[in-house]
């Protein structure tokens, strides 16, 4: 008997998708997208971003990124030539602005760099 499994889950870091794909290795399985996807691969030089799988390759080697790193990279790569503020990148990654603690931390680093002359 053929079975159809439909999975819909929040998967911001791609771990659920990867776990399902790992479980299906060696099995007769087929993945069909029922929703039209946007550009599946962004390429910038040796950098490849496979957005559907949330995978990043640099010169053919996989780069492991956490959710925030991936979201910021994808945001920048999908809008070449555009400059982003720290707040815009935080918004892309976590849906919110910079916290007061992070602002203070950034000001501290700036002050420390100024004092040391770096």
PDB file of C-alpha atoms in Angstrom:
ATOM      1  CA  UNK A   1       0.000   0.000   0.000  1.00  0.00           C
ATOM      2  CA  UNK A   2       1.357   3.407  -0.948  1.00  0.00           C
ATOM      3  CA  UNK A   3       1.337   6.037   1.736  1.00  0.00           C
ATOM      4  CA  UNK A   4       1.453   9.778   1.529  1.00  0.00           C
ATOM      5  CA  UNK A   5       2.896  11.736   4.399  1.00  0.00           C
ATOM      6  CA  UNK A   6       2.396  15.477   4.570  1.00  0.00           C
ATOM      7  CA  UNK A   7       4.409  17.341   7.161  1.00  0.00           C
ATOM      8  CA  UNK A   8       3.921  20.976   7.999  1.00  0.00           C
ATOM      9  CA  UNK A   9       6.052  22.338  10.813  1.00  0.00           C
ATOM     10  CA  UNK A  10       7.776  25.496  11.941  1.00  0.00           C
ATOM     11  CA  UNK A  11      11.402  24.806  11.135  1.00  0.00           C
ATOM     12  CA  UNK A  12      13.430  28.019  11.416  1.00  0.00           C
ATOM     13  CA  UNK A  13      16.809  26.279  11.510  1.00  0.00           C
ATOM     14  CA  UNK A  14      16.045  23.449   9.066  1.00  0.00           C
ATOM     15  CA  UNK A  15      16.642  20.719  11.660  1.00  0.00           C
ATOM     16  CA  UNK A  16      13.182  19.125  11.330  1.00  0.00           C
ATOM     17  CA  UNK A  17      13.537  18.945   7.549  1.00  0.00           C
ATOM     18  CA  UNK A  18      17.026  17.433   7.869  1.00  0.00           C
ATOM     19  CA  UNK A  19      15.848  14.850  10.444  1.00  0.00           C
ATOM     20  CA  UNK A  20      13.002  13.757   8.147  1.00  0.00           C
ATOM     21  CA  UNK A  21      15.337  13.520   5.154  1.00  0.00           C
ATOM     22  CA  UNK A  22      17.853  11.498   7.211  1.00  0.00           C
ATOM     23  CA  UNK A  23      15.082   9.113   8.326  1.00  0.00           C
ATOM     24  CA  UNK A  24      14.051   8.558   4.697  1.00  0.00           C
ATOM     25  CA  UNK A  25      17.546   7.712   3.427  1.00  0.00           C
ATOM     26  CA  UNK A  26      17.493   4.354   1.687  1.00  0.00           C
ATOM     27  CA  UNK A  27      13.689   4.334   1.532  1.00  0.00           C
ATOM     28  CA  UNK A  28      11.554   4.734  -1.562  1.00  0.00           C
ATOM     29  CA  UNK A  29      10.573   8.338  -1.091  1.00  0.00           C
ATOM     30  CA  UNK A  30       9.825  11.341  -3.207  1.00  0.00           C
ATOM     31  CA  UNK A  31       9.568  14.958  -2.167  1.00  0.00           C
ATOM     32  CA  UNK A  32       7.101  17.085  -4.094  1.00  0.00           C
ATOM     33  CA  UNK A  33       6.702  20.813  -3.544  1.00  0.00           C
ATOM     34  CA  UNK A  34       3.088  21.880  -3.758  1.00  0.00           C
ATOM     35  CA  UNK A  35       3.892  25.542  -3.220  1.00  0.00           C
ATOM     36  CA  UNK A  36       5.839  27.429  -5.830  1.00  0.00           C
ATOM     37  CA  UNK A  37       9.277  28.173  -4.455  1.00  0.00           C
ATOM     38  CA  UNK A  38      11.340  31.273  -5.045  1.00  0.00           C
ATOM     39  CA  UNK A  39      14.804  31.034  -6.567  1.00  0.00           C
ATOM     40  CA  UNK A  40      16.168  27.827  -5.110  1.00  0.00           C
ATOM     41  CA  UNK A  41      19.875  28.666  -5.192  1.00  0.00           C
ATOM     42  CA  UNK A  42      21.586  32.017  -4.759  1.00  0.00           C
ATOM     43  CA  UNK A  43      25.142  32.129  -6.110  1.00  0.00           C
ATOM     44  CA  UNK A  44      27.694  34.822  -5.362  1.00  0.00           C
ATOM     45  CA  UNK A  45      31.161  33.805  -6.496  1.00  0.00           C
ATOM     46  CA  UNK A  46      32.037  30.545  -4.690  1.00  0.00           C
ATOM     47  CA  UNK A  47      29.137  31.007  -2.249  1.00  0.00           C
ATOM     48  CA  UNK A  48      25.954  28.974  -2.841  1.00  0.00           C
ATOM     49  CA  UNK A  49      22.850  29.345  -0.700  1.00  0.00           C
ATOM     50  CA  UNK A  50      20.313  26.535  -1.177  1.00  0.00           C
ATOM     51  CA  UNK A  51      17.352  28.246   0.439  1.00  0.00           C
ATOM     52  CA  UNK A  52      14.878  25.358   0.259  1.00  0.00           C
ATOM     53  CA  UNK A  53      17.250  23.120   2.224  1.00  0.00           C
ATOM     54  CA  UNK A  54      18.768  25.968   4.279  1.00  0.00           C
ATOM     55  CA  UNK A  55      22.240  24.838   3.185  1.00  0.00           C
ATOM     56  CA  UNK A  56      25.259  27.016   2.488  1.00  0.00           C
ATOM     57  CA  UNK A  57      28.263  25.920   0.446  1.00  0.00           C
ATOM     58  CA  UNK A  58      31.517  27.804   0.008  1.00  0.00           C
ATOM     59  CA  UNK A  59      33.680  26.498  -2.834  1.00  0.00           C
ATOM     60  CA  UNK A  60      31.686  23.243  -2.659  1.00  0.00           C
ATOM     61  CA  UNK A  61      32.186  22.718   1.089  1.00  0.00           C
ATOM     62  CA  UNK A  62      29.226  22.910   3.455  1.00  0.00           C
ATOM     63  CA  UNK A  63      29.236  25.769   5.949  1.00  0.00           C
ATOM     64  CA  UNK A  64      27.308  25.204   9.177  1.00  0.00           C
ATOM     65  CA  UNK A  65      25.372  28.259  10.302  1.00  0.00           C
ATOM     66  CA  UNK A  66      22.917  28.752  13.134  1.00  0.00           C
ATOM     67  CA  UNK A  67      19.464  30.208  12.468  1.00  0.00           C
ATOM     68  CA  UNK A  68      20.492  33.832  12.965  1.00  0.00           C
ATOM     69  CA  UNK A  69      23.658  33.579  10.889  1.00  0.00           C
ATOM     70  CA  UNK A  70      21.768  31.898   8.050  1.00  0.00           C
ATOM     71  CA  UNK A  71      18.925  34.437   8.101  1.00  0.00           C
ATOM     72  CA  UNK A  72      21.322  37.396   8.020  1.00  0.00           C
ATOM     73  CA  UNK A  73      23.415  35.867   5.232  1.00  0.00           C
ATOM     74  CA  UNK A  74      20.325  35.106   3.151  1.00  0.00           C
ATOM     75  CA  UNK A  75      18.967  38.616   3.729  1.00  0.00           C
ATOM     76  CA  UNK A  76      22.196  40.196   2.470  1.00  0.00           C
ATOM     77  CA  UNK A  77      22.753  37.747  -0.401  1.00  0.00           C
ATOM     78  CA  UNK A  78      19.218  38.140  -1.732  1.00  0.00           C
ATOM     79  CA  UNK A  79      19.663  41.930  -1.997  1.00  0.00           C
ATOM     80  CA  UNK A  80      23.116  42.478  -3.527  1.00  0.00           C
ATOM     81  CA  UNK A  81      24.438  46.019  -3.342  1.00  0.00           C
ATOM     82  CA  UNK A  82      22.070  47.023  -0.540  1.00  0.00           C
ATOM     83  CA  UNK A  83      23.479  48.127   2.804  1.00  0.00           C
ATOM     84  CA  UNK A  84      21.828  46.878   6.005  1.00  0.00           C
ATOM     85  CA  UNK A  85      21.912  48.298   9.511  1.00  0.00           C
ATOM     86  CA  UNK A  86      22.480  46.033  12.472  1.00  0.00           C
ATOM     87  CA  UNK A  87      18.810  46.530  13.404  1.00  0.00           C
ATOM     88  CA  UNK A  88      17.650  45.406   9.948  1.00  0.00           C
ATOM     89  CA  UNK A  89      19.754  42.243  10.156  1.00  0.00           C
ATOM     90  CA  UNK A  90      18.432  41.483  13.650  1.00  0.00           C
ATOM     91  CA  UNK A  91      14.912  41.951  12.289  1.00  0.00           C
ATOM     92  CA  UNK A  92      15.627  39.516   9.441  1.00  0.00           C
ATOM     93  CA  UNK A  93      17.072  36.942  11.832  1.00  0.00           C
ATOM     94  CA  UNK A  94      14.799  37.153  14.840  1.00  0.00           C
ATOM     95  CA  UNK A  95      11.891  39.371  13.871  1.00  0.00           C
ATOM     96  CA  UNK A  96      12.866  42.054  16.340  1.00  0.00           C
ATOM     97  CA  UNK A  97      15.228  44.936  16.771  1.00  0.00           C
ATOM     98  CA  UNK A  98      18.407  45.152  18.768  1.00  0.00           C
ATOM     99  CA  UNK A  99      17.951  44.701  22.493  1.00  0.00           C
ATOM    100  CA  UNK A 100      19.101  47.404  24.901  1.00  0.00           C
ATOM    101  CA  UNK A 101      21.743  44.996  26.228  1.00  0.00           C
ATOM    102  CA  UNK A 102      23.131  44.454  22.711  1.00  0.00           C
ATOM    103  CA  UNK A 103      23.188  48.213  22.083  1.00  0.00           C
ATOM    104  CA  UNK A 104      25.155  48.733  25.287  1.00  0.00           C
ATOM    105  CA  UNK A 105      27.486  45.864  24.406  1.00  0.00           C
ATOM    106  CA  UNK A 106      28.109  47.439  20.982  1.00  0.00           C
ATOM    107  CA  UNK A 107      28.821  50.818  22.579  1.00  0.00           C
ATOM    108  CA  UNK A 108      31.203  49.135  25.038  1.00  0.00           C
ATOM    109  CA  UNK A 109      33.129  47.458  22.215  1.00  0.00           C
ATOM    110  CA  UNK A 110      33.328  50.765  20.349  1.00  0.00           C
ATOM    111  CA  UNK A 111      34.625  52.523  23.475  1.00  0.00           C
ATOM    112  CA  UNK A 112      37.166  49.758  24.152  1.00  0.00           C
ATOM    113  CA  UNK A 113      38.424  49.890  20.561  1.00  0.00           C
ATOM    114  CA  UNK A 114      38.740  53.683  20.745  1.00  0.00           C
ATOM    115  CA  UNK A 115      40.716  53.505  23.993  1.00  0.00           C
ATOM    116  CA  UNK A 116      43.134  50.888  22.648  1.00  0.00           C
ATOM    117  CA  UNK A 117      43.440  52.619  19.296  1.00  0.00           C
ATOM    118  CA  UNK A 118      42.242  49.600  17.325  1.00  0.00           C
TER     119      UNK A 118
END
